[in-house]
Structures are given as structure tokens and as C-alpha cells.
């Protein structure tokens, strides 16, 4: 019984350390995607007991995921800016009470697809066609999996919502919340 408790505490500390490493690697905002993908890969290895030192494994995975992942990060940043502009424009339109919730629903679906894209990059091999970039292939796969598996997509959306709620209640948790969110992404990810 005592060893299970210690194992669980070790897994929890690995999860929080992964979140801290994501926060550190995400200081330039456009690297948040590769950092999150590296955390997903790290926690997937930990779950399957294929672990090695977390610090060096994370940075090696981060450097690998950064190839093409920065473009993904720029795209996500552009989507956030477009959503903010759309929300401001919608506030002035006559149908604002209907359009605003629709935009928030679209944003939630976009966040789930973005988180799932990082998980796909982390847990799948290279793209099938050598000419297809890994992140583009992962984005298409994540969109398909999100639409095909609504139960796991709702679970992942709930995890994202809980992460946002925790950061809203206690902003210092922004430093570690990416770790549990990466574990949720790996746990709800499709089986490839």
C-alpha cells in the first residue's frame, strides 16, 4: 500500500514538473505548442514506465517538436487575436446574444483541437507522407479525432475548462497547470 502511495506522488510530481518546464519553455509565446507537445511525450513515456531523466528528455523532445511547431504557435496566436477581434465586433451587432455563445463554442472546439494536435505530435510517429509536415498532419488527425470521438473530446474540453478555472482562481497555478492538462490530453488521446 505504501509503495502505491509513493508511486502516485511521484507521478504527480512528474506532472507538475512537466507543467513547470512547459511554462519555462513557453516564455516566447510561439513556443507554447512545442513545449506542450514535449510535455505530452514526457508524460506518455512516464505512464508507460519508459522514463529517463525528465529535464534532459523534455528539452530533447522540445527541440524536436520546435521544428515546425513555431509556425503552429504563430497560427494559434493569430486565431486568438482573430477571436478577440470577432468578440469585439459581435458586441456591436444586433444578434450579439446568439453570436457571442456561438463564438465561444467555436473557440472551445479550437482549443480542444490545438491541445489534441500537440498530443498527436507527441504520441504518434512521423507523418505518413514524407512531404507532409508533421504538425500539419497532426492538426488534420486531431481535427478528425475530435469530431469522431465526442466523449473524449468533451473530457478534454472539461480538463481545459478546469485548467482555466484554476488559473482564474489562483493565477500562480499558471506555472504548473500545463502538466495535468498534458496528462489529460494523453489520457484522452486517440489510440493510433
N, CA, C and O of each residue as an XYZ file, in Angstrom:
768
protein
N       0.827     -1.190      0.000
C       0.000      0.000      0.000
C       0.869      1.251      0.000
O       0.569      2.209     -0.713
N       1.912      1.257      0.768
C       2.765      2.436      0.868
C       3.494      2.718     -0.446
O       3.691      3.882     -0.794
N       3.893      1.696     -1.173
C       4.592      1.933     -2.433
C       3.655      2.507     -3.475
O       4.094      3.305     -4.303
N       2.374      2.133     -3.471
C       1.424      2.724     -4.404
C       1.270      4.211     -4.120
O       1.175      5.013     -5.049
N       1.246      4.584     -2.850
C       1.130      5.980     -2.478
C       2.339      6.761     -2.986
O       2.194      7.849     -3.543
N       3.527      6.202     -2.793
C       4.742      6.876     -3.255
C       4.787      6.954     -4.772
O       5.222      7.964     -5.326
N       4.350      5.914     -5.443
C       4.314      5.929     -6.905
C       3.357      7.008     -7.397
O       3.675      7.748     -8.328
N       2.192      7.097     -6.777
C       1.222      8.127     -7.158
C       1.757      9.526     -6.915
O       1.550     10.423     -7.731
N       2.437      9.714     -5.809
C       3.023     11.020     -5.517
C       4.146     11.343     -6.505
O       4.314     12.494     -6.906
N       4.907     10.326     -6.892
C       5.959     10.532     -7.893
C       5.388     10.916     -9.244
O       5.930     11.785     -9.927
N       4.289     10.268     -9.636
C       3.632     10.619    -10.898
C       3.092     12.044    -10.854
O       3.186     12.783    -11.834
N       2.526     12.422     -9.710
C       2.002     13.776     -9.558
C       3.119     14.805     -9.636
O       2.959     15.853    -10.262
N       4.240     14.513     -9.008
C       5.360     15.464     -9.065
C       5.934     15.546    -10.474
O       6.343     16.624    -10.906
N       5.972     14.425    -11.204
C       6.406     14.469    -12.603
C       5.476     15.343    -13.437
O       5.918     16.084    -14.315
N       4.196     15.244    -13.150
C       3.191     16.032    -13.861
C       3.391     17.524    -13.590
O       3.342     18.333    -14.516
N       3.613     17.885    -12.342
C       3.830     19.290    -12.002
C       5.154     19.804    -12.558
O       5.240     20.951    -12.996
N       6.182     18.964    -12.544
C       7.462     19.370    -13.120
C       7.321     19.587    -14.627
O       7.899     20.526    -15.174
N       6.566     18.733    -15.290
C       6.322     18.923    -16.723
C       5.606     20.247    -16.964
O       5.924     20.954    -17.919
N       4.652     20.587    -16.117
C       3.963     21.873    -16.249
C       4.901     23.045    -16.063
O       4.801     24.043    -16.776
N       5.808     22.932    -15.114
C       6.788     23.996    -14.893
C       7.735     24.133    -16.080
O       8.086     25.246    -16.472
N       8.147     23.010    -16.648
C       9.015     23.049    -17.831
C       8.287     23.658    -19.034
O       8.895     24.380    -19.824
N       6.992     23.370    -19.176
C       6.202     23.978    -20.256
C       6.146     25.485    -20.056
O       6.318     26.246    -21.008
N       5.906     25.917    -18.826
C       5.853     27.359    -18.553
C       7.190     28.020    -18.880
O       7.221     29.118    -19.436
N       8.273     27.368    -18.544
C       9.606     27.918    -18.826
C       9.874     27.972    -20.328
O      10.404     28.964    -20.829
N       9.512     26.919    -21.042
C       9.766     26.872    -22.486
C       8.796     27.736    -23.272
O       9.040     28.027    -24.443
N       7.697     28.151    -22.649
C       6.684     28.949    -23.342
C       6.853     30.445    -23.140
O       5.963     31.218    -23.494
N       7.964     30.860    -22.584
C       8.180     32.288    -22.366
C       8.059     33.056    -23.681
O       7.342     34.056    -23.720
N       8.730     32.633    -24.768
C       8.343     33.236    -26.051
C       7.050     32.535    -26.471
O       7.073     31.338    -26.758
N       5.970     33.224    -26.513
C       4.627     32.649    -26.618
C       4.490     31.653    -27.769
O       3.742     30.683    -27.647
N       5.185     31.866    -28.869
C       5.014     30.997    -30.035
C       5.596     29.604    -29.826
O       5.375     28.722    -30.656
N       6.324     29.384    -28.752
C       6.874     28.055    -28.492
C       5.998     27.243    -27.534
O       6.409     26.176    -27.077
N       4.808     27.735    -27.230
C       3.922     27.018    -26.303
C       3.485     25.675    -26.878
O       3.402     24.692    -26.142
N       3.206     25.614    -28.176
C       2.800     24.351    -28.797
C       3.866     23.269    -28.704
O       3.580     22.169    -28.233
N       5.099     23.557    -29.147
C       6.148     22.548    -29.000
C       6.427     22.181    -27.549
O       6.727     21.025    -27.252
N       6.332     23.145    -26.644
C       6.554     22.846    -25.226
C       5.479     21.912    -24.700
O       5.777     20.978    -23.957
N       4.231     22.157    -25.080
C       3.137     21.296    -24.638
C       3.269     19.903    -25.255
O       2.998     18.903    -24.590
N       3.682     19.833    -26.519
C       3.893     18.525    -27.158
C       5.005     17.751    -26.449
O       4.900     16.539    -26.262
N       6.067     18.451    -26.056
C       7.154     17.786    -25.327
C       6.668     17.271    -23.979
O       7.078     16.196    -23.542
N       5.794     18.033    -23.313
C       5.241     17.570    -22.036
C       4.350     16.352    -22.241
O       4.375     15.419    -21.438
N       3.563     16.358    -23.313
C       2.722     15.185    -23.610
C       3.579     13.947    -23.846
O       3.266     12.867    -23.346
N       4.657     14.102    -24.606
C       5.536     12.969    -24.874
C       6.203     12.486    -23.591
O       6.324     11.282    -23.364
N       6.627     13.414    -22.766
C       7.270     13.081    -21.500
C       6.318     12.317    -20.584
O       6.701     11.304    -19.999
N       5.092     12.792    -20.456
C       4.132     12.124    -19.573
C       3.635     10.808    -20.154
O       3.283      9.895    -19.407
N       3.602     10.702    -21.477
C       3.250      9.427    -22.099
C       4.323      8.383    -21.789
O       4.010      7.235    -21.475
N       5.579      8.789    -21.878
C       6.668      7.866    -21.518
C       6.610      7.485    -20.046
O       6.825      6.325    -19.694
N       6.325      8.443    -19.196
C       6.242      8.178    -17.757
C       5.103      7.211    -17.461
O       5.249      6.308    -16.637
N       3.973      7.398    -18.128
C       2.829      6.491    -17.929
C       3.161      5.067    -18.327
O       2.682      4.114    -17.712
N       3.988      4.923    -19.366
C       4.337      3.584    -19.843
C       5.632      3.075    -19.215
O       6.189      2.077    -19.670
N       6.107      3.744    -18.186
C       7.339      3.385    -17.467
C       8.555      3.304    -18.384
O       9.393      2.415    -18.235
N       8.647      4.223    -19.320
C       9.809      4.310    -20.203
C      10.638      5.534    -19.857
O      11.358      6.071    -20.699
N      10.529      5.965    -18.619
C      11.114      7.235    -18.209
C      12.630      7.234    -18.158
O      13.281      6.205    -17.975
N      13.140      8.397    -18.322
C      14.543      8.714    -18.115
C      14.538     10.079    -17.446
O      13.456     10.584    -17.147
N      15.666     10.700    -17.195
C      15.628     11.990    -16.505
C      14.709     12.991    -17.214
O      14.851     13.244    -18.410
N      13.777     13.546    -16.460
C      12.752     14.411    -17.039
C      13.345     15.649    -17.708
O      12.925     16.031    -18.800
N      14.304     16.262    -17.063
C      14.859     17.520    -17.561
C      15.455     17.357    -18.953
O      15.098     18.102    -19.865
N      16.354     16.399    -19.129
C      17.012     16.230    -20.431
C      16.058     15.685    -21.485
O      16.133     16.071    -22.651
N      15.164     14.793    -21.083
C      14.193     14.247    -22.033
C      13.271     15.341    -22.544
O      12.983     15.402    -23.739
N      12.807     16.206    -21.652
C      11.912     17.277    -22.062
C      12.591     18.192    -23.079
O      11.999     18.514    -24.109
N      13.813     18.610    -22.805
C      14.469     19.563    -23.710
C      14.797     18.932    -25.051
O      14.756     19.615    -26.074
N      15.122     17.648    -25.072
C      15.354     16.975    -26.357
C      14.047     16.896    -27.150
O      14.034     17.156    -28.354
N      12.961     16.542    -26.484
C      11.661     16.489    -27.158
C      11.211     17.876    -27.601
O      10.606     18.023    -28.663
N      11.501     18.885    -26.800
C      11.130     20.250    -27.152
C      11.857     20.713    -28.415
O      11.248     21.308    -29.304
N      13.143     20.442    -28.489
C      13.905     20.840    -29.693
C      13.372     20.133    -30.930
O      13.290     20.735    -32.000
N      13.010     18.871    -30.795
C      12.459     18.125    -31.929
C      11.088     18.671    -32.337
O      10.804     18.818    -33.526
N      10.248     18.969    -31.356
C       8.904     19.463    -31.663
C       8.916     20.897    -32.179
O       7.981     21.318    -32.861
N       9.957     21.642    -31.863
C      10.023     23.046    -32.296
C      10.179     23.175    -33.805
O       9.869     24.220    -34.377
N      10.661     22.109    -34.454
C      10.763     22.137    -35.921
C       9.359     22.101    -36.501
O       8.742     21.038    -36.571
N       8.862     23.230    -36.908
C       7.512     23.323    -37.438
C       6.491     23.715    -36.390
O       5.414     24.203    -36.732
N       6.802     23.514    -35.141
C       5.868     23.843    -34.078
C       5.736     25.333    -33.836
O       4.701     25.792    -33.352
N       6.756     26.086    -34.162
C       6.689     27.534    -34.004
C       5.654     28.115    -34.961
O       4.933     29.049    -34.608
N       5.580     27.566    -36.167
C       4.560     28.009    -37.130
C       3.171     27.690    -36.586
O       2.252     28.498    -36.723
N       3.013     26.529    -35.975
C       1.747     26.174    -35.336
C       1.416     27.172    -34.229
O       0.269     27.604    -34.109
N       2.406     27.537    -33.424
C       2.212     28.521    -32.364
C       1.796     29.878    -32.912
O       0.938     30.546    -32.335
N       2.398     30.287    -34.021
C       2.004     31.555    -34.658
C       0.562     31.486    -35.150
O      -0.186     32.455    -35.024
N       0.176     30.349    -35.706
C      -1.204     30.171    -36.157
C      -2.185     30.237    -35.002
O      -3.247     30.847    -35.126
N      -1.846     29.617    -33.882
C      -2.718     29.670    -32.697
C      -2.818     31.095    -32.166
O      -3.894     31.542    -31.770
N      -1.699     31.801    -32.160
C      -1.711     33.191    -31.709
C      -2.579     34.052    -32.620
O      -3.322     34.908    -32.141
N      -2.491     33.831    -33.925
C      -3.330     34.564    -34.877
C      -4.809     34.233    -34.659
O      -5.661     35.114    -34.776
N      -5.117     32.982    -34.347
C      -6.510     32.598    -34.091
C      -7.052     33.279    -32.838
O      -8.215     33.683    -32.806
N      -6.220     33.407    -31.806
C      -6.646     34.087    -30.577
C      -6.919     35.565    -30.850
O      -7.905     36.120    -30.364
N      -6.041     36.200    -31.629
C      -6.251     37.612    -31.971
C      -7.529     37.771    -32.793
O      -8.306     38.696    -32.556
N      -7.750     36.880    -33.754
C      -8.962     36.950    -34.579
C     -10.211     36.758    -33.723
O     -11.217     37.433    -33.938
N     -10.155     35.847    -32.756
C     -11.299     35.637    -31.870
C     -11.571     36.883    -31.037
O     -12.726     37.275    -30.872
N     -10.526     37.508    -30.512
C     -10.710     38.722    -29.712
C     -11.347     39.833    -30.542
O     -12.234     40.544    -30.068
N     -10.891     39.975    -31.774
C     -11.473     40.985    -32.661
C     -12.928     40.637    -32.966
O     -13.793     41.512    -32.939
N     -13.197     39.376    -33.252
C     -14.568     38.953    -33.545
C     -15.504     39.197    -32.367
O     -16.648     39.610    -32.557
N     -15.027     38.945    -31.158
C     -15.868     39.180    -29.983
C     -16.189     40.666    -29.814
O     -17.295     41.022    -29.406
N     -15.232     41.524    -30.124
C     -15.486     42.964    -30.049
C     -16.475     43.404    -31.124
O     -17.349     44.231    -30.864
N     -16.341     42.858    -32.320
C     -17.242     43.214    -33.416
C     -18.646     42.692    -33.137
O     -19.627     43.396    -33.376
N     -18.749     41.475    -32.638
C     -20.051     40.868    -32.367
C     -20.807     41.652    -31.298
O     -22.037     41.702    -31.329
N     -20.101     42.256    -30.365
C     -20.761     43.008    -29.298
C     -21.596     44.159    -29.847
O     -22.558     44.592    -29.213
N     -21.228     44.650    -31.021
C     -21.943     45.775    -31.620
C     -23.071     45.339    -32.557
O     -23.858     46.180    -32.991
N     -23.167     44.072    -32.874
C     -24.173     43.594    -33.823
C     -25.509     43.323    -33.127
O     -25.545     43.060    -31.925
N     -26.607     43.388    -33.890
C     -27.924     43.140    -33.290
C     -28.088     41.715    -32.748
O     -28.821     41.530    -31.777
N     -27.453     40.727    -33.319
C     -27.618     39.343    -32.880
C     -26.578     38.911    -31.873
O     -26.277     37.721    -31.783
N     -26.012     39.842    -31.104
C     -24.927     39.544    -30.169
C     -25.264     38.454    -29.148
O     -24.402     37.621    -28.868
N     -26.481     38.417    -28.575
C     -26.753     37.358    -27.597
C     -26.687     35.946    -28.181
O     -26.483     34.985    -27.439
N     -26.856     35.808    -29.486
C     -26.766     34.490    -30.124
C     -25.352     34.241    -30.640
O     -24.826     33.135    -30.518
N     -24.748     35.265    -31.211
C     -23.434     35.098    -31.835
C     -22.310     34.919    -30.818
O     -21.379     34.150    -31.059
N     -22.383     35.615    -29.693
C     -21.309     35.524    -28.693
C     -21.144     34.094    -28.167
O     -20.013     33.608    -28.143
N     -22.206     33.389    -27.742
C     -22.026     31.997    -27.301
C     -21.536     31.081    -28.425
O     -20.777     30.143    -28.180
N     -21.970     31.357    -29.651
C     -21.506     30.543    -30.775
C     -20.001     30.724    -30.979
O     -19.289     29.761    -31.262
N     -19.525     31.956    -30.833
C     -18.079     32.195    -30.953
C     -17.309     31.514    -29.832
O     -16.238     30.956    -30.070
N     -17.839     31.552    -28.609
C     -17.167     30.884    -27.501
C     -17.146     29.371    -27.686
O     -16.169     28.713    -27.327
N     -18.209     28.826    -28.240
C     -18.240     27.389    -28.534
C     -17.208     27.029    -29.598
O     -16.517     26.016    -29.486
N     -17.112     27.856    -30.617
C     -16.102     27.660    -31.664
C     -14.695     27.772    -31.092
O     -13.805     27.013    -31.477
N     -14.490     28.714    -30.174
C     -13.177     28.862    -29.536
C     -12.833     27.641    -28.695
O     -11.692     27.181    -28.701
N     -13.824     27.110    -27.967
C     -13.577     25.910    -27.153
C     -13.202     24.726    -28.036
O     -12.295     23.963    -27.703
N     -13.894     24.570    -29.157
C     -13.553     23.482    -30.083
C     -12.155     23.689    -30.648
O     -11.407     22.725    -30.813
N     -11.795     24.925    -30.945
C     -10.456     25.215    -31.455
C      -9.364     24.900    -30.440
O      -8.301     24.395    -30.800
N      -9.629     25.197    -29.177
C      -8.648     24.899    -28.127
C      -8.485     23.391    -27.971
O      -7.367     22.902    -27.808
N      -9.587     22.655    -28.020
C      -9.501     21.192    -27.913
C      -8.692     20.624    -29.085
O      -7.859     19.739    -28.889
N      -8.928     21.120    -30.280
C      -8.169     20.639    -31.444
C      -6.694     21.009    -31.307
O      -5.828     20.209    -31.659
N      -6.392     22.206    -30.802
C      -4.989     22.612    -30.632
C      -4.279     21.740    -29.595
O      -3.143     21.316    -29.808
N      -4.951     21.474    -28.475
C      -4.351     20.617    -27.441
C      -4.178     19.202    -27.978
O      -3.148     18.568    -27.749
N      -5.187     18.706    -28.693
C      -5.098     17.364    -29.258
C      -4.002     17.298    -30.325
O      -3.358     16.259    -30.473
N      -3.775     18.392    -31.077
C      -2.699     18.415    -32.076
C      -1.353     18.199    -31.403
O      -0.527     17.427    -31.891
N      -1.130     18.875    -30.289
C       0.132     18.686    -29.556
C       0.269     17.253    -29.070
O       1.361     16.686    -29.097
N      -0.839     16.666    -28.624
C      -0.807     15.271    -28.171
C      -0.508     14.326    -29.331
O       0.231     13.356    -29.163
N      -1.073     14.600    -30.507
C      -0.823     13.753    -31.676
C       0.648     13.840    -32.079
O       1.266     12.826    -32.403
N       1.203     15.042    -32.058
C       2.629     15.198    -32.375
C       3.470     14.395    -31.394
O       4.466     13.781    -31.776
N       3.066     14.403    -30.133
C       3.853     13.734    -29.106
C       3.757     12.217    -29.148
O       4.751     11.532    -28.907
N       2.586     11.682    -29.449
C       2.393     10.240    -29.296
C       2.394      9.452    -30.594
O       2.375      8.222    -30.562
N       2.416     10.126    -31.729
C       2.449      9.386    -32.985
C       3.821      9.519    -33.622
O       4.618     10.379    -33.247
N       4.072      8.685    -34.555
C       5.334      8.733    -35.277
C       5.329      9.839    -36.302
O       4.483     10.732    -36.245
N       6.251      9.799    -37.233
C       6.291     10.816    -38.269
C       5.087     10.724    -39.192
O       4.395      9.706    -39.233
N       4.847     11.790    -39.927
C       3.730     11.829    -40.869
C       3.928     10.763    -41.934
O       5.064     10.480    -42.315
N       2.828     10.157    -42.430
C       2.962      9.072    -43.387
C       3.645      9.494    -44.687
O       4.495      8.762    -45.192
N       3.299     10.636    -45.230
C       3.943     11.110    -46.450
C       5.128     11.975    -46.044
O       4.979     12.903    -45.249
N       6.276     11.681    -46.574
C       7.474     12.394    -46.151
C       7.408     13.876    -46.498
O       8.111     14.681    -45.887
N       6.582     14.249    -47.461
C       6.479     15.648    -47.849
C       5.497     16.427    -46.969
O       5.481     17.658    -46.998
N       4.685     15.720    -46.193
C       3.714     16.371    -45.325
C       4.388     16.739    -44.010
O       4.946     15.871    -43.339
N       4.343     18.012    -43.634
C       4.929     18.402    -42.343
C       4.221     17.712    -41.189
O       3.017     17.463    -41.252
N       4.957     17.408    -40.148
C       4.423     16.675    -39.001
C       3.271     17.431    -38.350
O       2.244     16.829    -38.034
N       3.420     18.725    -38.144
C       2.393     19.490    -37.448
C       1.127     19.604    -38.274
O       0.029     19.565    -37.718
N       1.248     19.743    -39.579
C       0.055     19.821    -40.419
C      -0.703     18.503    -40.388
O      -1.927     18.485    -40.260
N       0.028     17.401    -40.506
C      -0.593     16.077    -40.427
C      -1.249     15.875    -39.057
O      -2.348     15.328    -38.967
N      -0.576     16.315    -38.001
C      -1.116     16.171    -36.650
C      -2.382     17.007    -36.478
O      -3.322     16.573    -35.812
N      -2.415     18.193    -37.067
C      -3.602     19.047    -36.966
C      -4.805     18.386    -37.639
O      -5.907     18.392    -37.091
N      -4.593     17.821    -38.821
C      -5.684     17.145    -39.534
C      -6.151     15.924    -38.741
O      -7.352     15.694    -38.599
N      -5.205     15.151    -38.230
C      -5.550     13.975    -37.424
C      -6.306     14.381    -36.171
O      -7.287     13.735    -35.802
N      -5.864     15.442    -35.516
C      -6.530     15.903    -34.288
C      -7.943     16.375    -34.569
O      -8.855     16.107    -33.786
N      -8.135     17.075    -35.677
C      -9.491     17.527    -36.025
C     -10.400     16.336    -36.286
O     -11.554     16.329    -35.859
N      -9.886     15.329    -36.985
C     -10.693     14.126    -37.248
C     -11.028     13.394    -35.949
O     -12.172     12.993    -35.735
N     -10.028     13.222    -35.087
C     -10.262     12.515    -33.828
C     -11.227     13.267    -32.924
O     -12.036     12.656    -32.226
N     -11.143     14.588    -32.936
C     -12.049     15.387    -32.115
C     -13.489     15.216    -32.572
O     -14.400     15.100    -31.752
N     -13.690     15.201    -33.882
C     -15.050     15.022    -34.408
C     -15.521     13.578    -34.255
O     -16.705     13.344    -34.012
N     -14.623     12.610    -34.391
C     -15.008     11.203    -34.362
C     -15.238     10.667    -32.947
O     -15.966      9.691    -32.770
N     -14.632     11.289    -31.950
C     -14.734     10.790    -30.580
C     -15.232     11.901    -29.652
O     -14.441     12.489    -28.913
N     -16.534     12.193    -29.684
C     -17.047     13.317    -28.890
C     -16.900     13.115    -27.376
O     -16.746     14.087    -26.636
N     -16.944     11.871    -26.916
C     -16.832     11.633    -25.472
C     -15.467     12.090    -24.953
O     -15.394     12.849    -23.987
N     -14.397     11.636    -25.584
C     -13.067     12.047    -25.154
C     -12.818     13.524    -25.426
O     -12.079     14.174    -24.687
N     -13.421     14.054    -26.469
C     -13.279     15.480    -26.755
C     -13.940     16.316    -25.657
O     -13.406     17.350    -25.255
N     -15.100     15.871    -25.172
C     -15.758     16.582    -24.073
C     -14.952     16.469    -22.781
O     -14.887     17.420    -22.002
N     -14.339     15.307    -22.555
C     -13.482     15.161    -21.382
C     -12.285     16.099    -21.456
O     -11.904     16.717    -20.462
N     -11.700     16.198    -22.638
C     -10.562     17.107    -22.814
C     -11.006     18.559    -22.675
O     -10.283     19.373    -22.101
N     -12.189     18.891    -23.194
C     -12.724     20.251    -23.032
C     -12.959     20.551    -21.551
O     -12.714     21.670    -21.102
N     -13.427     19.570    -20.798
C     -13.625     19.760    -19.361
C     -12.287     19.974    -18.652
O     -12.196     20.787    -17.731
N     -11.252     19.250    -19.076
C      -9.924     19.438    -18.490
C      -9.389     20.831    -18.793
O      -8.800     21.475    -17.925
N      -9.595     21.299    -20.027
C      -9.178     22.658    -20.385
C      -9.958     23.676    -19.559
O      -9.383     24.637    -19.047
N     -11.260     23.466    -19.431
C     -12.079     24.365    -18.624
C     -11.645     24.394    -17.168
O     -11.615     25.455    -16.544
N     -11.311     23.234    -16.628
C     -10.841     23.172    -15.248
C      -9.499     23.882    -15.097
O      -9.259     24.556    -14.096
N      -8.624     23.731    -16.090
C      -7.331     24.423    -16.044
C      -7.534     25.940    -16.060
O      -6.876     26.668    -15.316
N      -8.439     26.405    -16.906
C      -8.734     27.845    -16.968
C      -9.323     28.315    -15.647
O      -8.949     29.377    -15.149
N     -10.234     27.547    -15.075
C     -10.845     27.910    -13.802
C      -9.808     27.982    -12.687
O      -9.824     28.914    -11.883
N      -8.907     27.005    -12.633
C      -7.867     27.009    -11.602
C      -6.951     28.216    -11.728
O      -6.588     28.832    -10.727
N      -6.578     28.553    -12.953
C      -5.709     29.714    -13.160
C      -6.457     31.004    -12.840
O      -5.864     31.951    -12.322
N      -7.744     31.050    -13.143
C      -8.535     32.228    -12.812
C      -8.618     32.407    -11.290
O      -8.523     33.528    -10.792
N      -8.796     31.296    -10.550
C      -8.923     31.389     -9.101
C      -7.593     31.673     -8.422
O      -7.536     32.421     -7.446
N      -6.527     31.079     -8.937
C      -5.201     31.232     -8.327
C      -4.178     31.369     -9.452
O      -3.649     30.361     -9.920
N      -3.888     32.587     -9.896
C      -3.054     32.799    -11.084
C      -1.670     32.142    -11.036
O      -1.104     31.846    -12.088
N      -1.118     31.909     -9.856
C       0.210     31.288     -9.769
C       0.191     29.864    -10.322
O       1.238     29.332    -10.691
N      -0.987     29.242    -10.383
C      -1.093     27.888    -10.928
C      -0.820     27.842    -12.426
O      -0.670     26.761    -12.994
N      -0.755     29.001    -13.071
C      -0.410     29.039    -14.496
C       0.958     28.437    -14.741
O       1.253     27.983    -15.847
N       1.800     28.430    -13.709
C       3.142     27.861    -13.857
C       3.147     26.343    -13.954
O       4.078     25.772    -14.521
N       2.132     25.674    -13.415
C       2.154     24.206    -13.388
C       0.954     23.540    -14.036
O       0.954     22.321    -14.207
N      -0.069     24.302    -14.403
C      -1.320     23.696    -14.874
C      -1.155     22.969    -16.209
O      -1.968     22.102    -16.530
N      -0.145     23.291    -16.982
C       0.053     22.624    -18.269
C       0.407     21.147    -18.092
O       0.118     20.341    -18.977
N       1.018     20.781    -16.986
C       1.367     19.379    -16.748
C       0.140     18.483    -16.621
O       0.023     17.504    -17.357
N      -0.784     18.795    -15.699
C      -2.005     17.989    -15.629
C      -2.830     18.041    -16.912
O      -3.479     17.059    -17.271
N      -2.810     19.176    -17.602
C      -3.537     19.264    -18.868
C      -2.895     18.361    -19.929
O      -3.597     17.743    -20.729
N      -1.572     18.291    -19.930
C      -0.883     17.383    -20.873
C      -1.215     15.931    -20.539
O      -1.399     15.115    -21.443
N      -1.293     15.606    -19.265
C      -1.670     14.245    -18.884
C      -3.094     13.935    -19.314
O      -3.377     12.824    -19.763
N      -3.995     14.904    -19.183
C      -5.379     14.708    -19.658
C      -5.411     14.519    -21.157
O      -6.181     13.702    -21.662
N      -4.583     15.266    -21.881
C      -4.553     15.126    -23.340
C      -4.059     13.750    -23.752
O      -4.601     13.139    -24.673
N      -3.036     13.265    -23.073
C      -2.508     11.930    -23.384
C      -3.519     10.857    -23.004
O      -3.681      9.873    -23.726
N      -4.201     11.042    -21.874
C      -5.158     10.037    -21.422
C      -6.389      9.969    -22.309
O      -6.975      8.896    -22.458
N      -6.798     11.086    -22.902
C      -7.991     11.088    -23.758
C      -7.641     10.993    -25.231
O      -8.531     11.025    -26.082
N      -6.368     10.878    -25.543
C      -5.942     10.828    -26.949
C      -6.382      9.557    -27.643
O      -6.649      8.530    -27.017
N      -6.445      9.663    -28.940
C      -6.820      8.503    -29.749
C      -5.739      7.446    -29.728
O      -4.563      7.758    -29.540
N      -6.113      6.250    -29.911
C      -5.146      5.136    -29.956
C      -4.720      4.928    -31.391
O      -5.472      4.383    -32.199
N      -3.516      5.360    -31.707
C      -3.011      5.236    -33.076
C      -2.204      3.984    -33.224
O      -1.693      3.704    -34.309
